[in-house]
Structures are given as structure tokens and as C-alpha cells.
DNA sequence: GTCTATAGGGGGATAGAC
DNA sequence: GTCTATCCCCCTATAGAC
């Protein structure tokens, strides 16, 4: 694909990517058309297909950039100098737009999910969080903050699911409070584990 | 809408609905076209638009039928004669096609979600499950099977989120095992609560 | 009730001039 | 590199005959 080639920072290319990231967040992959991208970026069709092989390629590159942007935020939440359980609480308390869904995982329902190229950035993003959660649980367990027989990986998956599932519930009921409730459940589990 | 009117069991209408339910499950709302419905049902365009006001109306009616079909299965899982925690375990252990997503909540990411008519069947379906979970937790709490200070509603939302979030993780990683892991976390919580 | 024909728009992508 | 013109297909819906 063209996007794999040496890519000098062409301003037009950047504008196209900026518009794509915005549209991906606002509408998702299926509902975003190359025409929309052209309109928002001000770039012409020629530029778009010169810099990218097609819609899927464009989305993959944009998605990878979105993931990179999220990375810093996640790493700050899970800063290793913080007490392990504090990291988890901070992750649960992270500000979210419950009705819009997760910036990355929101796209997990698109048809393009069958394409490995499309899936990768999303999977990596979720994996990173799950790893941070599992690490925090392990540290908490080893320091005696929670029960010694806790299953780090299963609980990490549960906490991540609580967040991602919370988005689903909030959207289905069209009520951000549903996300809050799911997170309250996760916090309660954290408290029970502490005892 | 036409579909609100007295609807004798017209065989053609039934065929159209059958095809719509199948396509809604296989492809989702956006990716399903009236043409697809016609092709699969064998009905012509005239029939489709005679019985339904349009694509959205058709999907709403089909969705309501899907919800009704799921209802029996859910009620059997949460049969009141079973021990409360057993009901929850049975719900977690329910057979699922992790890579395809939840029959109902899968559609929560569609654009049509903004339409209250479309949203209702999905929200009701999830609410029913959450209520059953909360009731089971309350009974378990009152009978002393779990801690007396457990928050039924928050934990019910958590368990439901574990399932719905598990679907998201499984799809993002394109690996059914991810769902299993999230459910293992939920089961572990159940065990911790039991202590 | 059901059919076929047709409309009007947007989808993703390519061609070729500049 | 970027532009405009153009292609062909599918979308949802309506019209009007039978």
C-alpha cells in the first residue's frame, strides 16, 4: 500500500488524515465516505487517492494515529509510581463521552473488522489497557493489598469489559448514567477485593 | 406507521419479517438493504412497501419480534425456582457466538440508535436481563449467600457489562477466548462475594 | 396485495489534463 | 501532487399498472 512508503510530512496528506480521524470518531468507518473526507479537508479527489490506496487504507492509517494519540493518555493514567489500585480507580474514573462510545473500540462493530489491518490498532489499544490493569492487580496482590488468589488476567478483562460494556449500555438506553452504574459495580468489586 | 395498524397474518408479510430478522442478525441495520430483504424473502418491492412504511419501520418491527423470541430464553435462564447465584452462573455460561456479538445489543452502534423507536426493543431486552440479575443478587444477599452490603443494581450492571463488553473484546481481537476471559472475571467476582 | 419501471442521490474509484 | 470529469453500481423510495 502507498501508505507504507516513505511518507514525508506533506501538508495535504496531514489535512486529509486530520479530517479522517475526525470523521471516524463522529460517524464511524461505514458511514464515512471519501467524499466527506475531501469536503472537510479541502483536498481534492486526486490528492486523496495519490496519498492513500483507498478508503480502507486511509482509515487504517488514521486509526493508527488515533491509537498513538490515546497511548500517552493511557500511560499517564497507569503511571507506575502511583499505587496499583489507584491506577485502576483512575482508569475507571476517566472522563468519557458515554453516548458516543469508546474512541477506538467503537469501531469494533464495523464490517471492516474482518480485515486484520483495520482491526490491529483497536486490538493493540485494548491490549495495552488490559496489560496495565493486569499489572496493577498483580502488584496489588503481591503487596497484599488484595487477596493472594485473585486471577489478574481474568479480573483485568472484567474491568475492561465493564468499561466497554458500559458504553454499550449507555448507548442502548441513550443514558450516560448506565455507564456510571456499570463502573460503580467495578468499584465495588475493587472494594470487596481489598477486604 | 402502517405497522401499527391491525396486521392480519399475511404470509408475505411474515416472509419479509423472517428475512429481515435474519439479515439484521447477519449484517446489522446499515448494511442491510430493502433489496436484500426482497431477494431473500422472494417478495417484491411493492409488497415490502405495502406492509411497511420503510426500512426503519421494517427493522423496528423485526427487532421487536427478535426481542420477543429472546425473552423466553432469558426467562428460562432466570427461572425463580433456581438458587439465585445459580441463575447468574447460568446466564454467564449461556452459549454465545462471541465473534458475531449480542443478537440485540450488537445493533446499539448503528446510526439508527438515535431513533427512539429503533432503540426501544434493545433497551428493553437489556433492562430485563439487568432486572433479573439484580433480583437474583438481592435474593442471594437477603438469604445470606453474599455480603449484606452488596449493591444489587451496580453489580447487576457490572455483570451485564461483562457480557456485552466481552463481545466487544472478542470482536476486536477476533478471538472468542477474550469473551471467556471476561466471563471468568465475572465468575471470580461471584466467588469472592460468596465468601 | 403484488408486480415492474423508474427516480434521484451517493457510494468508491479511475482517467487524464495540468 | 493536485485538479476536474466521469464511471458504474447500489441505495431507498415512489408511481402506476395489474
mmCIF file with all atom_site columns, C-alpha atoms in Angstrom, chain B:
data_model
loop_
_atom_site.group_PDB
_atom_site.id
_atom_site.type_symbol
_atom_site.label_atom_id
_atom_site.label_alt_id
_atom_site.label_comp_id
_atom_site.label_asym_id
_atom_site.label_entity_id
_atom_site.label_seq_id
_atom_site.pdbx_PDB_ins_code
_atom_site.Cartn_x
_atom_site.Cartn_y
_atom_site.Cartn_z
_atom_site.occupancy
_atom_site.B_iso_or_equiv
_atom_site.pdbx_formal_charge
_atom_site.auth_seq_id
_atom_site.auth_comp_id
_atom_site.auth_asym_id
_atom_site.auth_atom_id
_atom_site.pdbx_PDB_model_num
ATOM 1   C CA . UNK B 1 1   ? -46.910 3.934   10.604 1.00 0.00 ? 1   UNK B CA 1
ATOM 2   C CA . UNK B 1 2   ? -48.551 1.157   8.693  1.00 0.00 ? 2   UNK B CA 1
ATOM 3   C CA . UNK B 1 3   ? -47.160 -1.444  11.037 1.00 0.00 ? 3   UNK B CA 1
ATOM 4   C CA . UNK B 1 4   ? -49.202 -0.024  13.892 1.00 0.00 ? 4   UNK B CA 1
ATOM 5   C CA . UNK B 1 5   ? -52.403 -0.946  12.126 1.00 0.00 ? 5   UNK B CA 1
ATOM 6   C CA . UNK B 1 6   ? -54.290 -4.210  12.586 1.00 0.00 ? 6   UNK B CA 1
ATOM 7   C CA . UNK B 1 7   ? -51.984 -6.734  10.995 1.00 0.00 ? 7   UNK B CA 1
ATOM 8   C CA . UNK B 1 8   ? -53.569 -9.974  9.892  1.00 0.00 ? 8   UNK B CA 1
ATOM 9   C CA . UNK B 1 9   ? -51.013 -12.730 9.497  1.00 0.00 ? 9   UNK B CA 1
ATOM 10  C CA . UNK B 1 10  ? -50.262 -12.222 5.886  1.00 0.00 ? 10  UNK B CA 1
ATOM 11  C CA . UNK B 1 11  ? -47.861 -14.897 4.689  1.00 0.00 ? 11  UNK B CA 1
ATOM 12  C CA . UNK B 1 12  ? -45.954 -12.420 2.546  1.00 0.00 ? 12  UNK B CA 1
ATOM 13  C CA . UNK B 1 13  ? -45.578 -10.063 5.461  1.00 0.00 ? 13  UNK B CA 1
ATOM 14  C CA . UNK B 1 14  ? -44.281 -12.935 7.580  1.00 0.00 ? 14  UNK B CA 1
ATOM 15  C CA . UNK B 1 15  ? -41.770 -13.944 4.916  1.00 0.00 ? 15  UNK B CA 1
ATOM 16  C CA . UNK B 1 16  ? -40.494 -10.390 4.753  1.00 0.00 ? 16  UNK B CA 1
ATOM 17  C CA . UNK B 1 17  ? -40.097 -10.233 8.514  1.00 0.00 ? 17  UNK B CA 1
ATOM 18  C CA . UNK B 1 18  ? -38.336 -13.585 8.650  1.00 0.00 ? 18  UNK B CA 1
ATOM 19  C CA . UNK B 1 19  ? -35.810 -12.417 6.061  1.00 0.00 ? 19  UNK B CA 1
ATOM 20  C CA . UNK B 1 20  ? -35.355 -9.095  7.841  1.00 0.00 ? 20  UNK B CA 1
ATOM 21  C CA . UNK B 1 21  ? -34.633 -10.733 11.180 1.00 0.00 ? 21  UNK B CA 1
ATOM 22  C CA . UNK B 1 22  ? -32.047 -12.974 9.546  1.00 0.00 ? 22  UNK B CA 1
ATOM 23  C CA . UNK B 1 23  ? -30.357 -10.106 7.752  1.00 0.00 ? 23  UNK B CA 1
ATOM 24  C CA . UNK B 1 24  ? -30.415 -7.889  10.827 1.00 0.00 ? 24  UNK B CA 1
ATOM 25  C CA . UNK B 1 25  ? -28.553 -10.618 12.664 1.00 0.00 ? 25  UNK B CA 1
ATOM 26  C CA . UNK B 1 26  ? -26.126 -11.333 9.843  1.00 0.00 ? 26  UNK B CA 1
ATOM 27  C CA . UNK B 1 27  ? -25.295 -7.818  8.742  1.00 0.00 ? 27  UNK B CA 1
ATOM 28  C CA . UNK B 1 28  ? -26.860 -5.251  11.024 1.00 0.00 ? 28  UNK B CA 1
ATOM 29  C CA . UNK B 1 29  ? -29.182 -2.403  10.101 1.00 0.00 ? 29  UNK B CA 1
ATOM 30  C CA . UNK B 1 30  ? -26.988 -0.135  7.992  1.00 0.00 ? 30  UNK B CA 1
ATOM 31  C CA . UNK B 1 31  ? -25.556 -2.965  5.936  1.00 0.00 ? 31  UNK B CA 1
ATOM 32  C CA . UNK B 1 32  ? -28.983 -4.469  5.266  1.00 0.00 ? 32  UNK B CA 1
ATOM 33  C CA . UNK B 1 33  ? -30.868 -3.067  2.294  1.00 0.00 ? 33  UNK B CA 1
ATOM 34  C CA . UNK B 1 34  ? -34.515 -3.430  1.330  1.00 0.00 ? 34  UNK B CA 1
ATOM 35  C CA . UNK B 1 35  ? -33.210 -5.087  -1.832 1.00 0.00 ? 35  UNK B CA 1
ATOM 36  C CA . UNK B 1 36  ? -31.529 -7.767  0.270  1.00 0.00 ? 36  UNK B CA 1
ATOM 37  C CA . UNK B 1 37  ? -34.783 -8.342  2.093  1.00 0.00 ? 37  UNK B CA 1
ATOM 38  C CA . UNK B 1 38  ? -36.663 -8.702  -1.180 1.00 0.00 ? 38  UNK B CA 1
ATOM 39  C CA . UNK B 1 39  ? -34.082 -11.090 -2.592 1.00 0.00 ? 39  UNK B CA 1
ATOM 40  C CA . UNK B 1 40  ? -34.085 -13.324 0.469  1.00 0.00 ? 40  UNK B CA 1
ATOM 41  C CA . UNK B 1 41  ? -37.814 -13.311 1.102  1.00 0.00 ? 41  UNK B CA 1
ATOM 42  C CA . UNK B 1 42  ? -38.818 -13.613 -2.517 1.00 0.00 ? 42  UNK B CA 1
ATOM 43  C CA . UNK B 1 43  ? -41.256 -10.754 -2.037 1.00 0.00 ? 43  UNK B CA 1
ATOM 44  C CA . UNK B 1 44  ? -41.391 -7.863  -4.457 1.00 0.00 ? 44  UNK B CA 1
ATOM 45  C CA . UNK B 1 45  ? -40.760 -4.195  -3.742 1.00 0.00 ? 45  UNK B CA 1
ATOM 46  C CA . UNK B 1 46  ? -44.483 -3.490  -3.878 1.00 0.00 ? 46  UNK B CA 1
ATOM 47  C CA . UNK B 1 47  ? -45.193 -5.943  -1.070 1.00 0.00 ? 47  UNK B CA 1
ATOM 48  C CA . UNK B 1 48  ? -42.456 -4.604  1.101  1.00 0.00 ? 48  UNK B CA 1
ATOM 49  C CA . UNK B 1 49  ? -43.606 -1.012  0.919  1.00 0.00 ? 49  UNK B CA 1
ATOM 50  C CA . UNK B 1 50  ? -47.212 -2.038  1.182  1.00 0.00 ? 50  UNK B CA 1
ATOM 51  C CA . UNK B 1 51  ? -46.672 -3.758  4.529  1.00 0.00 ? 51  UNK B CA 1
ATOM 52  C CA . UNK B 1 52  ? -44.058 -1.405  5.946  1.00 0.00 ? 52  UNK B CA 1
ATOM 53  C CA . UNK B 1 53  ? -43.520 2.320   5.792  1.00 0.00 ? 53  UNK B CA 1
ATOM 54  C CA . UNK B 1 54  ? -39.819 1.983   5.015  1.00 0.00 ? 54  UNK B CA 1
ATOM 55  C CA . UNK B 1 55  ? -36.564 0.418   6.082  1.00 0.00 ? 55  UNK B CA 1
ATOM 56  C CA . UNK B 1 56  ? -36.639 1.829   9.610  1.00 0.00 ? 56  UNK B CA 1
ATOM 57  C CA . UNK B 1 57  ? -40.193 0.719   10.239 1.00 0.00 ? 57  UNK B CA 1
ATOM 58  C CA . UNK B 1 58  ? -39.387 -2.739  8.929  1.00 0.00 ? 58  UNK B CA 1
ATOM 59  C CA . UNK B 1 59  ? -36.376 -3.033  11.178 1.00 0.00 ? 59  UNK B CA 1
ATOM 60  C CA . UNK B 1 60  ? -38.292 -1.842  14.238 1.00 0.00 ? 60  UNK B CA 1
ATOM 61  C CA . UNK B 1 61  ? -40.982 -4.470  13.787 1.00 0.00 ? 61  UNK B CA 1
ATOM 62  C CA . UNK B 1 62  ? -38.409 -7.188  13.134 1.00 0.00 ? 62  UNK B CA 1
ATOM 63  C CA . UNK B 1 63  ? -36.376 -6.103  16.143 1.00 0.00 ? 63  UNK B CA 1
ATOM 64  C CA . UNK B 1 64  ? -39.419 -6.263  18.383 1.00 0.00 ? 64  UNK B CA 1
ATOM 65  C CA . UNK B 1 65  ? -40.026 -9.828  17.217 1.00 0.00 ? 65  UNK B CA 1
ATOM 66  C CA . UNK B 1 66  ? -36.406 -10.746 17.858 1.00 0.00 ? 66  UNK B CA 1
ATOM 67  C CA . UNK B 1 67  ? -36.707 -9.372  21.379 1.00 0.00 ? 67  UNK B CA 1
ATOM 68  C CA . UNK B 1 68  ? -39.850 -11.392 21.978 1.00 0.00 ? 68  UNK B CA 1
ATOM 69  C CA . UNK B 1 69  ? -38.073 -14.534 20.824 1.00 0.00 ? 69  UNK B CA 1
ATOM 70  C CA . UNK B 1 70  ? -35.166 -13.913 23.192 1.00 0.00 ? 70  UNK B CA 1
ATOM 71  C CA . UNK B 1 71  ? -37.500 -13.285 26.084 1.00 0.00 ? 71  UNK B CA 1
ATOM 72  C CA . UNK B 1 72  ? -38.411 -16.946 26.617 1.00 0.00 ? 72  UNK B CA 1
ATOM 73  C CA . UNK B 1 73  ? -34.768 -17.996 26.652 1.00 0.00 ? 73  UNK B CA 1
ATOM 74  C CA . UNK B 1 74  ? -33.879 -15.360 29.229 1.00 0.00 ? 74  UNK B CA 1
ATOM 75  C CA . UNK B 1 75  ? -36.805 -16.213 31.458 1.00 0.00 ? 75  UNK B CA 1
ATOM 76  C CA . UNK B 1 76  ? -35.828 -19.842 31.461 1.00 0.00 ? 76  UNK B CA 1
ATOM 77  C CA . UNK B 1 77  ? -32.265 -18.977 32.485 1.00 0.00 ? 77  UNK B CA 1
ATOM 78  C CA . UNK B 1 78  ? -33.541 -16.880 35.373 1.00 0.00 ? 78  UNK B CA 1
ATOM 79  C CA . UNK B 1 79  ? -36.280 -19.277 36.484 1.00 0.00 ? 79  UNK B CA 1
ATOM 80  C CA . UNK B 1 80  ? -37.220 -18.241 40.034 1.00 0.00 ? 80  UNK B CA 1
ATOM 81  C CA . UNK B 1 81  ? -37.116 -21.790 41.374 1.00 0.00 ? 81  UNK B CA 1
ATOM 82  C CA . UNK B 1 82  ? -33.364 -21.963 40.786 1.00 0.00 ? 82  UNK B CA 1
ATOM 83  C CA . UNK B 1 83  ? -30.966 -20.795 43.535 1.00 0.00 ? 83  UNK B CA 1
ATOM 84  C CA . UNK B 1 84  ? -30.228 -17.104 42.842 1.00 0.00 ? 84  UNK B CA 1
ATOM 85  C CA . UNK B 1 85  ? -26.495 -17.416 42.284 1.00 0.00 ? 85  UNK B CA 1
ATOM 86  C CA . UNK B 1 86  ? -27.090 -20.416 40.032 1.00 0.00 ? 86  UNK B CA 1
ATOM 87  C CA . UNK B 1 87  ? -29.208 -18.203 37.769 1.00 0.00 ? 87  UNK B CA 1
ATOM 88  C CA . UNK B 1 88  ? -26.344 -15.769 37.406 1.00 0.00 ? 88  UNK B CA 1
ATOM 89  C CA . UNK B 1 89  ? -23.867 -18.530 36.679 1.00 0.00 ? 89  UNK B CA 1
ATOM 90  C CA . UNK B 1 90  ? -26.206 -19.961 34.082 1.00 0.00 ? 90  UNK B CA 1
ATOM 91  C CA . UNK B 1 91  ? -26.519 -16.563 32.451 1.00 0.00 ? 91  UNK B CA 1
ATOM 92  C CA . UNK B 1 92  ? -22.748 -16.177 32.316 1.00 0.00 ? 92  UNK B CA 1
ATOM 93  C CA . UNK B 1 93  ? -22.429 -19.696 30.914 1.00 0.00 ? 93  UNK B CA 1
ATOM 94  C CA . UNK B 1 94  ? -25.059 -19.134 28.221 1.00 0.00 ? 94  UNK B CA 1
ATOM 95  C CA . UNK B 1 95  ? -23.922 -20.217 24.781 1.00 0.00 ? 95  UNK B CA 1
ATOM 96  C CA . UNK B 1 96  ? -22.821 -17.257 22.694 1.00 0.00 ? 96  UNK B CA 1
ATOM 97  C CA . UNK B 1 97  ? -21.325 -16.560 19.303 1.00 0.00 ? 97  UNK B CA 1
ATOM 98  C CA . UNK B 1 98  ? -18.638 -14.236 20.615 1.00 0.00 ? 98  UNK B CA 1
ATOM 99  C CA . UNK B 1 99  ? -17.372 -13.112 17.218 1.00 0.00 ? 99  UNK B CA 1
ATOM 100 C CA . UNK B 1 100 ? -20.800 -12.119 15.977 1.00 0.00 ? 100 UNK B CA 1
ATOM 101 C CA . UNK B 1 101 ? -21.837 -10.135 19.003 1.00 0.00 ? 101 UNK B CA 1
ATOM 102 C CA . UNK B 1 102 ? -25.010 -9.930  21.036 1.00 0.00 ? 102 UNK B CA 1
ATOM 103 C CA . UNK B 1 103 ? -28.130 -10.600 18.968 1.00 0.00 ? 103 UNK B CA 1
ATOM 104 C CA . UNK B 1 104 ? -29.746 -7.430  20.236 1.00 0.00 ? 104 UNK B CA 1
ATOM 105 C CA . UNK B 1 105 ? -27.071 -5.100  21.619 1.00 0.00 ? 105 UNK B CA 1
ATOM 106 C CA . UNK B 1 106 ? -24.973 -5.633  18.512 1.00 0.00 ? 106 UNK B CA 1
ATOM 107 C CA . UNK B 1 107 ? -27.219 -3.060  16.892 1.00 0.00 ? 107 UNK B CA 1
ATOM 108 C CA . UNK B 1 108 ? -26.549 -0.464  19.581 1.00 0.00 ? 108 UNK B CA 1
ATOM 109 C CA . UNK B 1 109 ? -23.762 1.006   17.472 1.00 0.00 ? 109 UNK B CA 1
ATOM 110 C CA . UNK B 1 110 ? -25.886 1.718   14.417 1.00 0.00 ? 110 UNK B CA 1
ATOM 111 C CA . UNK B 1 111 ? -26.688 5.245   13.374 1.00 0.00 ? 111 UNK B CA 1
ATOM 112 C CA . UNK B 1 112 ? -30.387 4.459   13.758 1.00 0.00 ? 112 UNK B CA 1
ATOM 113 C CA . UNK B 1 113 ? -29.780 4.298   17.513 1.00 0.00 ? 113 UNK B CA 1
ATOM 114 C CA . UNK B 1 114 ? -30.702 7.965   17.672 1.00 0.00 ? 114 UNK B CA 1
ATOM 115 C CA . UNK B 1 115 ? -34.252 6.914   16.699 1.00 0.00 ? 115 UNK B CA 1
ATOM 116 C CA . UNK B 1 116 ? -36.155 6.059   19.886 1.00 0.00 ? 116 UNK B CA 1
ATOM 117 C CA . UNK B 1 117 ? -38.334 3.567   18.019 1.00 0.00 ? 117 UNK B CA 1
ATOM 118 C CA . UNK B 1 118 ? -35.305 1.605   16.975 1.00 0.00 ? 118 UNK B CA 1
ATOM 119 C CA . UNK B 1 119 ? -33.662 1.775   20.372 1.00 0.00 ? 119 UNK B CA 1
ATOM 120 C CA . UNK B 1 120 ? -36.583 0.581   22.482 1.00 0.00 ? 120 UNK B CA 1
ATOM 121 C CA . UNK B 1 121 ? -36.532 -3.155  21.828 1.00 0.00 ? 121 UNK B CA 1
ATOM 122 C CA . UNK B 1 122 ? -32.825 -3.300  22.519 1.00 0.00 ? 122 UNK B CA 1
ATOM 123 C CA . UNK B 1 123 ? -33.082 -1.272  25.707 1.00 0.00 ? 123 UNK B CA 1
ATOM 124 C CA . UNK B 1 124 ? -35.975 -3.382  26.957 1.00 0.00 ? 124 UNK B CA 1
ATOM 125 C CA . UNK B 1 125 ? -34.076 -6.581  26.282 1.00 0.00 ? 125 UNK B CA 1
ATOM 126 C CA . UNK B 1 126 ? -31.068 -5.393  28.273 1.00 0.00 ? 126 UNK B CA 1
ATOM 127 C CA . UNK B 1 127 ? -33.209 -3.980  31.039 1.00 0.00 ? 127 UNK B CA 1
ATOM 128 C CA . UNK B 1 128 ? -34.970 -7.295  31.505 1.00 0.00 ? 128 UNK B CA 1
ATOM 129 C CA . UNK B 1 129 ? -31.667 -9.088  31.978 1.00 0.00 ? 129 UNK B CA 1
ATOM 130 C CA . UNK B 1 130 ? -30.363 -6.431  34.335 1.00 0.00 ? 130 UNK B CA 1
ATOM 131 C CA . UNK B 1 131 ? -33.530 -6.685  36.419 1.00 0.00 ? 131 UNK B CA 1
ATOM 132 C CA . UNK B 1 132 ? -33.219 -10.458 36.628 1.00 0.00 ? 132 UNK B CA 1
ATOM 133 C CA . UNK B 1 133 ? -29.593 -10.126 37.703 1.00 0.00 ? 133 UNK B CA 1
ATOM 134 C CA . UNK B 1 134 ? -30.434 -7.514  40.332 1.00 0.00 ? 134 UNK B CA 1
ATOM 135 C CA . UNK B 1 135 ? -33.265 -9.643  41.672 1.00 0.00 ? 135 UNK B CA 1
ATOM 136 C CA . UNK B 1 136 ? -31.007 -12.691 41.953 1.00 0.00 ? 136 UNK B CA 1
ATOM 137 C CA . UNK B 1 137 ? -28.387 -10.661 43.776 1.00 0.00 ? 137 UNK B CA 1
ATOM 138 C CA . UNK B 1 138 ? -30.989 -9.259  46.150 1.00 0.00 ? 138 UNK B CA 1
ATOM 139 C CA . UNK B 1 139 ? -32.292 -12.718 46.982 1.00 0.00 ? 139 UNK B CA 1
ATOM 140 C CA . UNK B 1 140 ? -28.764 -14.009 47.493 1.00 0.00 ? 140 UNK B CA 1
ATOM 141 C CA . UNK B 1 141 ? -27.995 -11.081 49.730 1.00 0.00 ? 141 UNK B CA 1
ATOM 142 C CA . UNK B 1 142 ? -31.135 -11.498 51.825 1.00 0.00 ? 142 UNK B CA 1
ATOM 143 C CA . UNK B 1 143 ? -30.575 -15.203 52.257 1.00 0.00 ? 143 UNK B CA 1
ATOM 144 C CA . UNK B 1 144 ? -27.033 -14.519 53.411 1.00 0.00 ? 144 UNK B CA 1
ATOM 145 C CA . UNK B 1 145 ? -25.382 -16.165 50.421 1.00 0.00 ? 145 UNK B CA 1
ATOM 146 C CA . UNK B 1 146 ? -23.417 -12.981 49.705 1.00 0.00 ? 146 UNK B CA 1
ATOM 147 C CA . UNK B 1 147 ? -22.396 -9.945  51.724 1.00 0.00 ? 147 UNK B CA 1
ATOM 148 C CA . UNK B 1 148 ? -25.303 -7.904  53.058 1.00 0.00 ? 148 UNK B CA 1
ATOM 149 C CA . UNK B 1 149 ? -23.890 -4.594  51.853 1.00 0.00 ? 149 UNK B CA 1
ATOM 150 C CA . UNK B 1 150 ? -23.620 -5.544  48.172 1.00 0.00 ? 150 UNK B CA 1
ATOM 151 C CA . UNK B 1 151 ? -25.135 -3.042  45.753 1.00 0.00 ? 151 UNK B CA 1
ATOM 152 C CA . UNK B 1 152 ? -27.530 -5.135  43.658 1.00 0.00 ? 152 UNK B CA 1
ATOM 153 C CA . UNK B 1 153 ? -28.058 -2.645  40.860 1.00 0.00 ? 153 UNK B CA 1
ATOM 154 C CA . UNK B 1 154 ? -24.409 -1.746  40.430 1.00 0.00 ? 154 UNK B CA 1
ATOM 155 C CA . UNK B 1 155 ? -23.327 -5.381  40.404 1.00 0.00 ? 155 UNK B CA 1
ATOM 156 C CA . UNK B 1 156 ? -26.130 -6.321  38.025 1.00 0.00 ? 156 UNK B CA 1
ATOM 157 C CA . UNK B 1 157 ? -24.942 -3.604  35.638 1.00 0.00 ? 157 UNK B CA 1
ATOM 158 C CA . UNK B 1 158 ? -21.398 -4.910  36.024 1.00 0.00 ? 158 UNK B CA 1
ATOM 159 C CA . UNK B 1 159 ? -22.326 -8.491  35.138 1.00 0.00 ? 159 UNK B CA 1
ATOM 160 C CA . UNK B 1 160 ? -24.311 -7.365  32.131 1.00 0.00 ? 160 UNK B CA 1
ATOM 161 C CA . UNK B 1 161 ? -21.426 -5.135  31.062 1.00 0.00 ? 161 UNK B CA 1
ATOM 162 C CA . UNK B 1 162 ? -19.052 -8.046  31.416 1.00 0.00 ? 162 UNK B CA 1
ATOM 163 C CA . UNK B 1 163 ? -21.065 -9.935  28.815 1.00 0.00 ? 163 UNK B CA 1
ATOM 164 C CA . UNK B 1 164 ? -21.612 -7.039  26.440 1.00 0.00 ? 164 UNK B CA 1
ATOM 165 C CA . UNK B 1 165 ? -18.049 -5.827  26.870 1.00 0.00 ? 165 UNK B CA 1
ATOM 166 C CA . UNK B 1 166 ? -16.849 -9.386  26.368 1.00 0.00 ? 166 UNK B CA 1
ATOM 167 C CA . UNK B 1 167 ? -18.415 -9.330  22.915 1.00 0.00 ? 167 UNK B CA 1
ATOM 168 C CA . UNK B 1 168 ? -16.549 -6.130  22.101 1.00 0.00 ? 168 UNK B CA 1
ATOM 169 C CA . UNK B 1 169 ? -13.208 -7.591  23.198 1.00 0.00 ? 169 UNK B CA 1
ATOM 170 C CA . UNK B 1 170 ? -13.793 -10.839 21.332 1.00 0.00 ? 170 UNK B CA 1
ATOM 171 C CA . UNK B 1 171 ? -14.590 -8.986  18.126 1.00 0.00 ? 171 UNK B CA 1
ATOM 172 C CA . UNK B 1 172 ? -11.720 -6.523  18.462 1.00 0.00 ? 172 UNK B CA 1
ATOM 173 C CA . UNK B 1 173 ? -9.203  -9.329  18.930 1.00 0.00 ? 173 UNK B CA 1
ATOM 174 C CA . UNK B 1 174 ? -11.159 -11.635 16.623 1.00 0.00 ? 174 UNK B CA 1
ATOM 175 C CA . UNK B 1 175 ? -10.802 -14.272 19.302 1.00 0.00 ? 175 UNK B CA 1
ATOM 176 C CA . UNK B 1 176 ? -13.703 -15.850 21.210 1.00 0.00 ? 176 UNK B CA 1
ATOM 177 C CA . UNK B 1 177 ? -11.363 -16.604 24.101 1.00 0.00 ? 177 UNK B CA 1
ATOM 178 C CA . UNK B 1 178 ? -11.480 -12.933 25.072 1.00 0.00 ? 178 UNK B CA 1
ATOM 179 C CA . UNK B 1 179 ? -15.121 -13.287 25.949 1.00 0.00 ? 179 UNK B CA 1
ATOM 180 C CA . UNK B 1 180 ? -14.325 -16.339 28.058 1.00 0.00 ? 180 UNK B CA 1
ATOM 181 C CA . UNK B 1 181 ? -11.725 -14.398 29.976 1.00 0.00 ? 181 UNK B CA 1
ATOM 182 C CA . UNK B 1 182 ? -14.106 -11.577 30.802 1.00 0.00 ? 182 UNK B CA 1
ATOM 183 C CA . UNK B 1 183 ? -16.696 -14.085 31.984 1.00 0.00 ? 183 UNK B CA 1
ATOM 184 C CA . UNK B 1 184 ? -14.066 -15.811 34.124 1.00 0.00 ? 184 UNK B CA 1
ATOM 185 C CA . UNK B 1 185 ? -13.527 -12.475 35.809 1.00 0.00 ? 185 UNK B CA 1
ATOM 186 C CA . UNK B 1 186 ? -17.237 -12.192 36.495 1.00 0.00 ? 186 UNK B CA 1
ATOM 187 C CA . UNK B 1 187 ? -17.324 -15.711 37.936 1.00 0.00 ? 187 UNK B CA 1
ATOM 188 C CA . UNK B 1 188 ? -14.405 -14.869 40.156 1.00 0.00 ? 188 UNK B CA 1
ATOM 189 C CA . UNK B 1 189 ? -16.264 -11.864 41.490 1.00 0.00 ? 189 UNK B CA 1
ATOM 190 C CA . UNK B 1 190 ? -19.207 -14.108 42.226 1.00 0.00 ? 190 UNK B CA 1
ATOM 191 C CA . UNK B 1 191 ? -16.927 -16.362 44.222 1.00 0.00 ? 191 UNK B CA 1
ATOM 192 C CA . UNK B 1 192 ? -15.379 -13.512 46.158 1.00 0.00 ? 192 UNK B CA 1
ATOM 193 C CA . UNK B 1 193 ? -18.832 -12.211 47.004 1.00 0.00 ? 193 UNK B CA 1
ATOM 194 C CA . UNK B 1 194 ? -19.779 -15.646 48.299 1.00 0.00 ? 194 UNK B CA 1
ATOM 195 C CA . UNK B 1 195 ? -17.050 -15.650 50.914 1.00 0.00 ? 195 UNK B CA 1
#
